Coordinates of C-alpha atoms (C1' of nucleotides) in Angstrom, one line a residue:
Chain Q
M1 CA 35.7 -6.9 -11.0
A2 CA 36.2 -4.8 -14.1
E3 CA 38.7 -7.4 -15.5
Q4 CA 36.2 -10.1 -14.7
A5 CA 33.6 -8.3 -16.8
E6 CA 36.2 -7.9 -19.6
T7 CA 37.0 -11.6 -19.6
L8 CA 33.5 -12.7 -19.6
R9 CA 32.0 -10.1 -22.0
R10 CA 31.8 -12.4 -24.9
T11 CA 30.6 -15.6 -23.1
P12 CA 26.8 -15.6 -23.5
L13 CA 24.6 -14.6 -20.6
S14 CA 22.8 -17.3 -18.7
R15 CA 20.5 -17.2 -15.7
D16 CA 23.2 -18.9 -13.7
R17 CA 25.8 -16.3 -14.7
V18 CA 23.4 -13.5 -13.9
L19 CA 22.6 -14.9 -10.5
R20 CA 26.2 -15.6 -9.7
A21 CA 27.2 -12.1 -10.6
A22 CA 24.4 -10.7 -8.5
V23 CA 25.5 -12.6 -5.5
T24 CA 29.0 -11.5 -5.9
L25 CA 27.9 -7.9 -6.3
A26 CA 25.8 -8.0 -3.2
D27 CA 28.6 -9.7 -1.3
E28 CA 31.2 -7.2 -2.3
A29 CA 29.4 -3.9 -2.6
G30 CA 26.4 -4.5 -0.3
I31 CA 22.8 -5.2 -1.2
E32 CA 22.0 -1.5 -1.6
S33 CA 24.4 -1.4 -4.6
L34 CA 22.6 -4.2 -6.3
S35 CA 20.6 -2.5 -9.1
M36 CA 19.7 -4.0 -12.4
R37 CA 21.8 -1.3 -14.0
N38 CA 24.9 -1.9 -11.8
L39 CA 24.6 -5.7 -12.3
A40 CA 24.3 -5.3 -16.1
Q41 CA 27.4 -3.1 -16.1
D42 CA 29.4 -5.7 -14.1
L43 CA 28.4 -8.2 -16.7
G44 CA 29.4 -5.9 -19.6
V45 CA 25.8 -6.0 -20.9
V46 CA 23.0 -3.6 -21.5
P47 CA 20.4 -3.5 -18.6
M48 CA 17.6 -4.8 -20.7
A49 CA 19.6 -8.0 -21.5
L50 CA 19.0 -9.2 -17.9
Y51 CA 15.3 -9.4 -18.4
K52 CA 15.8 -12.3 -20.8
H53 CA 17.0 -14.4 -17.8
V54 CA 15.0 -13.0 -14.9
A55 CA 11.5 -11.6 -15.1
N56 CA 12.2 -8.7 -12.7
K57 CA 14.2 -7.7 -9.7
D58 CA 12.1 -9.7 -7.3
E59 CA 12.8 -12.9 -9.2
L60 CA 16.5 -12.0 -9.3
L61 CA 16.4 -11.8 -5.5
D62 CA 14.6 -15.2 -5.3
G63 CA 17.2 -16.8 -7.5
M64 CA 20.0 -15.3 -5.4
I65 CA 18.4 -16.7 -2.2
D66 CA 18.1 -20.1 -3.7
M67 CA 21.7 -20.0 -4.7
V68 CA 22.7 -19.2 -1.2
V69 CA 20.4 -21.8 0.4
G70 CA 22.1 -24.3 -1.9
E71 CA 25.4 -23.7 -0.2
I72 CA 24.0 -25.1 3.1
D73 CA 25.5 -28.6 3.8
P74 CA 23.1 -31.5 3.3
P75 CA 22.2 -33.4 6.4
A76 CA 25.0 -35.7 7.6
P77 CA 24.2 -39.5 7.4
D78 CA 23.8 -39.8 11.2
T79 CA 21.0 -41.1 13.3
D80 CA 21.5 -38.6 16.1
W81 CA 18.9 -35.9 15.4
K82 CA 20.4 -33.5 17.8
R83 CA 23.9 -33.6 16.3
V84 CA 22.6 -33.5 12.7
T85 CA 20.3 -30.5 13.5
R86 CA 23.1 -28.7 15.3
E87 CA 25.5 -29.1 12.4
R88 CA 22.9 -28.1 9.9
I89 CA 22.1 -24.9 11.7
L90 CA 25.7 -24.1 12.1
S91 CA 26.3 -24.7 8.4
A92 CA 23.4 -22.4 7.6
R93 CA 24.9 -19.8 9.9
K94 CA 28.2 -20.0 8.1
V95 CA 26.5 -19.5 4.8
L96 CA 24.6 -16.5 6.0
L97 CA 27.7 -14.9 7.4
R98 CA 29.4 -15.3 3.9
H99 CA 26.4 -13.5 2.4
P100 CA 25.6 -10.8 4.9
W101 CA 22.6 -9.5 2.8
A102 CA 20.9 -12.9 2.6
A103 CA 19.1 -13.1 6.0
I104 CA 17.3 -9.8 5.5
A105 CA 16.6 -10.5 1.9
I106 CA 15.0 -13.8 2.9
E107 CA 12.9 -12.1 5.6
S108 CA 11.8 -9.4 3.2
R109 CA 10.3 -11.8 0.6
N110 CA 6.9 -12.9 1.6
E111 CA 7.0 -16.3 0.0
A112 CA 9.5 -19.0 0.8
T113 CA 11.5 -20.0 -2.3
P114 CA 11.6 -23.7 -3.4
A115 CA 15.2 -24.3 -2.2
L116 CA 14.3 -22.8 1.2
L117 CA 11.2 -25.1 1.4
G118 CA 13.5 -28.0 0.5
H119 CA 15.9 -27.1 3.3
L120 CA 13.2 -26.8 5.9
N121 CA 11.6 -30.0 4.7
S122 CA 14.8 -31.9 5.2
M123 CA 15.3 -30.3 8.7
V124 CA 11.8 -31.6 9.6
G125 CA 12.8 -35.0 8.1
T126 CA 15.8 -35.2 10.5
L127 CA 13.5 -34.7 13.5
R128 CA 10.9 -37.2 12.3
E129 CA 13.7 -39.8 11.8
G130 CA 14.8 -39.0 15.3
G131 CA 11.4 -40.1 16.5
F132 CA 9.7 -36.7 16.9
S133 CA 5.9 -36.6 16.4
T134 CA 4.8 -34.3 13.6
D135 CA 3.2 -32.2 16.4
L136 CA 6.4 -31.6 18.3
A137 CA 8.4 -31.2 15.1
H138 CA 6.0 -28.5 14.0
H139 CA 6.5 -26.5 17.1
V140 CA 10.2 -27.0 17.1
M141 CA 10.4 -25.6 13.6
H142 CA 8.5 -22.5 14.7
A143 CA 10.7 -22.2 17.7
M144 CA 13.8 -22.2 15.5
G145 CA 12.5 -19.3 13.5
S146 CA 11.5 -17.2 16.5
R147 CA 13.2 -14.1 17.7
M148 CA 12.3 -13.0 21.1
L149 CA 13.4 -9.5 20.7
G150 CA 11.8 -9.0 17.3
F151 CA 15.1 -8.6 15.7
S152 CA 18.5 -10.3 15.6
Q153 CA 21.0 -8.6 17.8
E154 CA 23.8 -10.0 15.8
L155 CA 22.9 -7.7 13.0
F156 CA 23.9 -4.6 14.8
D157 CA 27.3 -4.6 13.3
A158 CA 28.0 -2.1 10.5
S159 CA 30.9 -4.0 9.2
R160 CA 28.7 -6.9 8.4
R161 CA 26.1 -5.1 6.4
A162 CA 28.1 -2.8 4.3
G163 CA 30.1 -4.4 1.5
R164 CA 33.5 -5.6 2.3
S165 CA 36.0 -3.0 1.2
G166 CA 38.3 -5.6 -0.4
T167 CA 40.5 -5.9 2.6
T168 CA 39.5 -8.4 5.3
E169 CA 40.9 -6.4 8.3
P170 CA 38.2 -6.0 11.0
D171 CA 36.8 -2.5 11.7
P172 CA 38.5 -0.6 14.5
P173 CA 36.5 -1.4 17.7
A174 CA 33.8 1.1 18.4
A175 CA 34.2 2.4 21.9
F176 CA 31.3 2.5 24.3
P177 CA 31.1 6.2 24.9
A178 CA 31.1 7.4 28.5
E179 CA 27.8 9.2 28.1
A180 CA 26.1 6.1 26.7
A181 CA 27.5 4.1 29.6
A182 CA 25.9 6.5 32.0
Q183 CA 22.6 6.3 30.2
F184 CA 22.6 2.6 29.7
P185 CA 24.5 1.3 32.7
H186 CA 23.3 -2.3 32.3
L187 CA 24.4 -2.5 28.7
A188 CA 27.7 -1.1 29.6
A189 CA 28.1 -3.7 32.4
I190 CA 27.3 -6.7 30.2
A191 CA 29.5 -5.3 27.5
T192 CA 32.5 -5.1 29.8
A193 CA 31.7 -8.4 31.5
A194 CA 32.1 -10.3 28.2
S195 CA 34.7 -12.6 29.6
H196 CA 36.0 -13.9 26.3
D197 CA 37.3 -10.5 25.4
D198 CA 39.0 -7.9 27.6
T199 CA 37.9 -4.6 26.2
S200 CA 35.2 -2.0 27.1
V201 CA 33.6 -2.4 23.7
V202 CA 30.2 -3.4 22.4
G203 CA 29.7 -5.6 19.4
Q204 CA 33.4 -6.2 18.7
G205 CA 33.8 -7.4 22.3
C206 CA 31.3 -10.2 21.8
D207 CA 32.2 -13.6 20.5
D208 CA 29.2 -14.1 18.2
Q209 CA 29.9 -17.7 17.5
F210 CA 29.9 -18.4 21.2
E211 CA 26.7 -16.6 21.7
F212 CA 25.0 -18.3 18.8
E213 CA 26.0 -21.8 20.1
F214 CA 24.8 -20.8 23.6
A215 CA 21.4 -20.0 22.3
L216 CA 21.4 -23.0 20.0
D217 CA 22.2 -25.4 22.9
L218 CA 19.7 -23.8 25.1
L219 CA 17.0 -24.5 22.6
L220 CA 18.3 -28.0 21.7
D221 CA 18.5 -29.1 25.3
G222 CA 15.0 -27.8 26.0
I223 CA 13.7 -29.6 22.9
E224 CA 15.5 -32.8 23.9
R225 CA 13.8 -32.6 27.3
L226 CA 10.4 -32.2 25.8
H227 CA 11.1 -35.0 23.3
Q228 CA 12.1 -37.4 26.1
Q229 CA 9.0 -36.6 28.0
G230 CA 6.8 -37.4 25.0
W231 CA 5.5 -33.8 25.0
T232 CA 2.4 -33.1 22.9
S233 CA 0.5 -29.8 22.6
S234 CA -2.6 -31.3 24.1
R235 CA -0.5 -32.2 27.2
P236 CA 1.7 -29.1 27.7
P237 CA 4.3 -29.1 30.5
R238 CA 3.1 -26.0 32.3
Chain U
M1 CA -6.2 9.7 4.8
A2 CA -6.9 12.5 2.3
E3 CA -9.3 14.2 4.7
Q4 CA -6.7 13.9 7.4
A5 CA -4.3 15.8 5.3
E6 CA -7.0 18.3 4.6
T7 CA -7.7 18.9 8.3
L8 CA -4.0 19.2 9.2
R9 CA -2.8 21.2 6.2
R10 CA -2.6 24.4 8.1
T11 CA -1.2 23.2 11.4
P12 CA 2.5 23.6 11.3
L13 CA 4.8 20.7 10.6
S14 CA 6.8 19.3 13.4
R15 CA 9.2 16.4 13.7
D16 CA 6.6 14.5 15.8
R17 CA 3.9 15.1 13.2
V18 CA 6.2 14.0 10.4
L19 CA 7.2 10.8 12.3
R20 CA 3.6 10.0 13.2
A21 CA 2.4 10.4 9.6
A22 CA 5.3 8.2 8.4
V23 CA 4.4 5.4 10.8
T24 CA 0.8 5.6 9.7
L25 CA 1.7 5.5 6.1
A26 CA 4.0 2.5 6.5
D27 CA 1.3 0.7 8.6
E28 CA -1.4 1.3 6.1
A29 CA 0.3 1.2 2.7
G30 CA 3.4 -0.9 3.5
I31 CA 7.0 0.2 4.0
E32 CA 7.7 0.2 0.2
S33 CA 5.2 3.0 -0.2
L34 CA 7.0 5.2 2.3
S35 CA 8.8 7.7 0.2
M36 CA 9.7 11.2 1.1
R37 CA 7.4 12.3 -1.7
N38 CA 4.4 10.2 -0.7
L39 CA 4.9 11.3 2.9
A40 CA 5.0 14.9 2.0
Q41 CA 1.8 14.5 -0.1
D42 CA 0.0 12.9 2.9
L43 CA 1.0 15.9 5.0
G44 CA -0.2 18.3 2.3
V45 CA 3.3 19.7 2.0
V46 CA 6.1 20.0 -0.5
P47 CA 8.7 17.2 -0.2
M48 CA 11.5 19.6 0.7
A49 CA 9.6 20.8 3.7
L50 CA 10.3 17.4 5.4
Y51 CA 14.0 18.1 5.4
K52 CA 13.5 20.8 8.0
H53 CA 12.5 18.1 10.5
V54 CA 14.6 15.1 9.5
A55 CA 18.0 15.2 8.0
N56 CA 17.3 12.4 5.5
K57 CA 15.3 9.3 5.0
D58 CA 17.6 7.2 7.2
E59 CA 17.0 9.6 10.1
L60 CA 13.3 9.4 9.4
L61 CA 13.4 5.6 9.7
D62 CA 15.3 5.9 13.0
G63 CA 12.7 8.2 14.3
M64 CA 9.9 5.9 13.3
I65 CA 11.7 3.0 15.0
D66 CA 12.0 5.0 18.2
M67 CA 8.4 5.9 18.0
V68 CA 7.5 2.2 17.8
V69 CA 9.9 1.1 20.5
G70 CA 8.2 3.7 22.7
E71 CA 5.0 1.8 22.5
I72 CA 6.4 -1.2 24.3
D73 CA 5.1 -1.5 27.9
P74 CA 7.5 -0.5 30.6
P75 CA 8.6 -3.3 32.9
A76 CA 5.9 -4.2 35.5
P77 CA 6.8 -3.4 39.1
D78 CA 7.4 -7.1 40.0
T79 CA 10.3 -8.9 41.5
D80 CA 9.9 -12.0 39.4
W81 CA 12.4 -11.6 36.5
K82 CA 10.8 -14.5 34.6
R83 CA 7.3 -13.0 34.6
V84 CA 8.5 -9.5 33.9
T85 CA 10.7 -10.6 31.0
R86 CA 7.9 -12.7 29.6
E87 CA 5.4 -9.9 29.7
R88 CA 7.8 -7.5 28.2
I89 CA 8.7 -9.7 25.3
L90 CA 5.0 -10.4 24.6
S91 CA 4.3 -6.6 24.7
A92 CA 7.1 -6.0 22.2
R93 CA 5.7 -8.7 20.0
K94 CA 2.3 -7.0 20.1
V95 CA 3.8 -3.7 19.1
L96 CA 5.7 -5.3 16.2
L97 CA 2.6 -7.0 15.0
R98 CA 0.9 -3.6 14.9
H99 CA 3.7 -2.2 12.8
P100 CA 4.6 -5.1 10.4
W101 CA 7.4 -3.1 8.8
A102 CA 9.2 -2.4 12.0
A103 CA 11.1 -5.7 12.6
I104 CA 12.8 -5.6 9.3
A105 CA 13.4 -1.9 9.5
I106 CA 15.2 -2.4 12.8
E107 CA 17.3 -5.2 11.4
S108 CA 18.2 -3.2 8.3
R109 CA 19.6 -0.3 10.3
N110 CA 23.1 -1.0 11.4
E111 CA 23.2 1.0 14.6
A112 CA 20.7 0.6 17.4
T113 CA 18.6 3.8 18.1
P114 CA 18.6 5.4 21.5
A115 CA 15.1 4.2 22.4
L116 CA 16.1 0.7 21.5
L117 CA 19.2 0.8 23.6
G118 CA 17.0 2.1 26.5
H119 CA 14.6 -0.9 26.0
L120 CA 17.4 -3.4 26.0
N121 CA 19.0 -1.7 28.9
S122 CA 15.9 -2.1 31.0
M123 CA 15.6 -5.7 30.0
V124 CA 19.1 -6.4 31.3
G125 CA 18.1 -4.4 34.4
T126 CA 15.3 -6.8 35.1
L127 CA 17.6 -9.8 34.9
R128 CA 20.2 -8.1 37.2
E129 CA 17.5 -7.4 39.7
G130 CA 16.5 -11.0 39.5
G131 CA 20.0 -12.0 40.6
F132 CA 21.6 -12.7 37.2
S133 CA 25.3 -12.2 36.9
T134 CA 26.3 -9.7 34.2
D135 CA 27.9 -12.7 32.5
L136 CA 24.8 -14.8 32.3
A137 CA 22.6 -11.7 31.5
H138 CA 24.9 -11.0 28.6
H139 CA 24.5 -14.4 27.1
V140 CA 20.8 -14.4 27.7
M141 CA 20.4 -11.1 25.8
H142 CA 22.2 -12.6 22.9
A143 CA 20.1 -15.7 23.0
M144 CA 17.0 -13.6 22.9
G145 CA 18.1 -12.0 19.7
S146 CA 19.2 -15.2 18.0
R147 CA 17.3 -16.9 15.2
M148 CA 18.4 -20.4 14.6
L149 CA 17.2 -20.5 11.0
G150 CA 18.7 -17.2 10.0
F151 CA 15.3 -15.8 9.5
S152 CA 12.0 -15.6 11.3
Q153 CA 9.5 -18.1 10.0
E154 CA 6.7 -16.0 11.2
L155 CA 7.4 -13.5 8.5
F156 CA 6.4 -15.8 5.7
D157 CA 2.9 -14.3 5.6
A158 CA 2.1 -12.0 2.7
S159 CA -0.8 -10.5 4.5
R160 CA 1.5 -9.3 7.2
R161 CA 4.0 -7.5 5.1
A162 CA 1.8 -5.8 2.5
G163 CA -0.2 -2.8 3.7
R164 CA -3.6 -3.5 5.1
S165 CA -6.1 -2.8 2.5
G166 CA -8.4 -1.0 4.8
T167 CA -10.6 -4.0 5.6
T168 CA -9.5 -6.3 8.4
E169 CA -10.7 -9.5 7.0
P170 CA -7.9 -12.1 6.8
D171 CA -6.6 -13.3 3.5
P172 CA -8.2 -16.5 2.1
P173 CA -6.1 -19.4 3.3
A174 CA -3.5 -20.4 0.8
A175 CA -3.9 -24.1 0.1
F176 CA -0.9 -26.4 0.3
P177 CA -0.9 -27.6 -3.3
A178 CA -0.7 -31.3 -3.9
E179 CA 2.5 -31.1 -5.9
A180 CA 4.2 -29.2 -3.1
A181 CA 3.0 -31.8 -0.6
A182 CA 4.7 -34.4 -2.8
Q183 CA 7.9 -32.5 -3.0
F184 CA 8.0 -31.5 0.7
P185 CA 6.2 -34.3 2.5
H186 CA 7.5 -33.4 5.9
L187 CA 6.3 -29.8 5.6
A188 CA 2.9 -31.0 4.5
A189 CA 2.8 -33.4 7.4
I190 CA 3.5 -30.8 10.1
A191 CA 1.2 -28.4 8.4
T192 CA -1.7 -30.8 8.6
A193 CA -0.7 -31.9 12.1
A194 CA -1.2 -28.5 13.5
S195 CA -3.7 -29.6 16.2
H196 CA -5.0 -26.2 17.0
D197 CA -6.5 -25.8 13.6
D198 CA -8.1 -28.4 11.4
T199 CA -7.2 -27.4 7.8
S200 CA -4.6 -28.6 5.3
V201 CA -3.1 -25.2 5.1
V202 CA 0.3 -23.6 5.9
G203 CA 0.7 -20.3 7.5
Q204 CA -3.0 -19.6 8.2
G205 CA -3.2 -23.0 9.9
C206 CA -0.6 -22.1 12.5
D207 CA -1.5 -20.3 15.7
D208 CA 1.5 -17.9 15.7
Q209 CA 0.8 -16.7 19.2
F210 CA 1.0 -20.3 20.5
E211 CA 4.2 -20.9 18.6
F212 CA 5.8 -17.8 19.9
E213 CA 5.0 -18.6 23.5
F214 CA 6.2 -22.1 23.0
A215 CA 9.6 -20.9 21.9
L216 CA 9.6 -18.2 24.6
D217 CA 8.9 -20.6 27.4
L218 CA 11.5 -23.1 26.0
L219 CA 14.1 -20.3 26.3
L220 CA 12.9 -19.0 29.6
D221 CA 12.8 -22.4 31.2
G222 CA 16.3 -23.2 30.0
I223 CA 17.5 -19.8 31.2
E224 CA 15.9 -20.4 34.6
R225 CA 17.7 -23.7 34.9
L226 CA 21.1 -22.2 34.1
H227 CA 20.4 -19.4 36.6
Q228 CA 19.5 -21.7 39.4
Q229 CA 22.6 -23.7 38.7
G230 CA 24.8 -20.6 39.0
W231 CA 26.0 -21.0 35.4
T232 CA 29.0 -19.0 34.2
S233 CA 30.7 -19.1 30.9
S234 CA 33.9 -20.3 32.5
R235 CA 32.0 -23.3 33.9
P236 CA 29.7 -24.3 31.1
P237 CA 27.1 -27.1 31.6
R238 CA 28.3 -29.3 28.8
Chain N
dA1 C1' 16.2 34.3 6.7
dC2 C1' 13.3 31.1 5.2
dC3 C1' 11.0 28.4 1.7
dT4 C1' 10.6 25.8 -2.6
dG5 C1' 10.7 24.8 -7.6
dA6 C1' 13.8 22.9 -10.7
dA7 C1' 17.4 20.0 -11.4
dC8 C1' 20.6 16.1 -10.7
dA9 C1' 21.8 11.5 -10.4
dC10 C1' 19.8 7.7 -9.8
dC11 C1' 16.0 3.6 -9.9
dG12 C1' 12.9 -0.6 -12.3
dT13 C1' 10.5 -1.5 -16.3
dT14 C1' 7.8 -0.6 -20.8
dC15 C1' 7.8 -0.1 -25.4
dA16 C1' 8.6 0.9 -29.9
dA17 C1' 12.0 1.3 -33.2
dG18 C1' 15.9 -0.8 -35.1
dT19 C1' 18.4 -5.1 -36.9
Chain M
dA1 C1' 12.6 -12.9 -34.3
dC2 C1' 15.6 -10.9 -31.4
dC3 C1' 17.9 -7.0 -29.3
dT4 C1' 18.2 -2.4 -27.4
dG5 C1' 17.9 2.7 -27.0
dA6 C1' 14.9 5.9 -25.5
dA7 C1' 11.3 6.9 -22.6
dC8 C1' 8.3 6.7 -18.5
dA9 C1' 7.3 7.0 -13.9
dC10 C1' 9.3 7.0 -10.1
dC11 C1' 13.3 7.7 -6.2
dG12 C1' 16.4 10.9 -2.5
dT13 C1' 18.7 15.0 -2.3
dT14 C1' 21.2 19.4 -3.8
dC15 C1' 21.0 23.9 -4.9
dA16 C1' 20.0 28.2 -6.5
dA17 C1' 16.5 31.3 -7.3
dG18 C1' 12.6 33.3 -5.3
dT19 C1' 10.1 35.6 -1.2

DNA sequence: ACCTGAACACCGTTCAAGT
DNA sequence: ACCTGAACACCGTTCAAGT
């Protein structure tokens, strides 16, 4: 990273170069290491020079978010709303896993950025082309953003949040301590029952991709059922 | 709040009093106003006095989270897993709406706190008592924590995040500007189609509670179906 | 032994002085 | 006109000096 700064020192700053460096810094060192001062140092520049390209740190974060959202695949040219939506969501997931700081950064901002609105808009477009009423499409979009537990369980993984330490080897599996197993027997049971892995381990023992697709298909199948029934909010199923 | 500090100045500090004041401060002024120094001032105490009761700010946040999790209703004495789970999730939602900073705070920590583990454990317990295999219960818990869009759409509401300004009147509805409607026609369409409200407004026009229960029932109905079919991950439905 | 002021190593951002 | 060093108003936390 130091050599990179060396190479680029003389090339002029630009908003794009600032944002790109910020994303790299957050990816590699963690979002808590992203300060205007650290970022300037990475770019071989005095801190105040950044303010020529971003108004302040909030705008920097917005720009970073838009850069990440731009990595999501565009909708495939396909008429099957279910397949298109599924692939789009899985693409977004891949992007968010590449940039572990991004999901929380997006949630922490209180206005959606333009790129994010564009992404959501095209997701709704896919549903509309699939024959969804605006009414049902509306509720579906909300459902996609809901978290029943109030937080995303996937995020309980230290190795994800902290910056990658250069190497890509996974963390050593954290054992489920015996005392915790006694206190939380049900959690211990489902941790060990994870059939796709054979260890008595939480977190590391779960196949996150499997779990994600499980939830995704649960939702998509339910949505498909409502869609086929011609569901409207004025005529709810229950 | 100043008078409160006055009243309590002489009563000795305790971990509980520190945590309680921290939750109040975050609720009223927003999580970004929660600094060790501000908190100490609210308590009429020198900043360093806090460190007698919490090791550092991270531990303070953990304590605040546990305090909030403690507000979630215990499971009702009922044998119907679906009703119990539904009520529990709605109770958690109410708690998280009372403490707008809490959801993001929980996601930002990378280890679950003891109270949170206890809550999750009892949720799994409800499923097990309802006849769920540990396998299915495991996947269900993951599904409950999943967010298809990578972020929770509910959180795009400035009035939620920023501290309450004393008054409880809602923010004036933010209009969906014409230029945005042209750029994001599908979003504009679903915003206006929100049948439970009659305005051309995003955010304010949505009945969040309705949307939450829509998603919740979509998931619960799908889960019930899998449960009745005796679903296991070695014999998936698709 | 306990408490706490000052100090340290950071922040984001303003502003005035330099070119 | 542009650039930037110093300064301001904050952080969390350490540590040594006070009682």
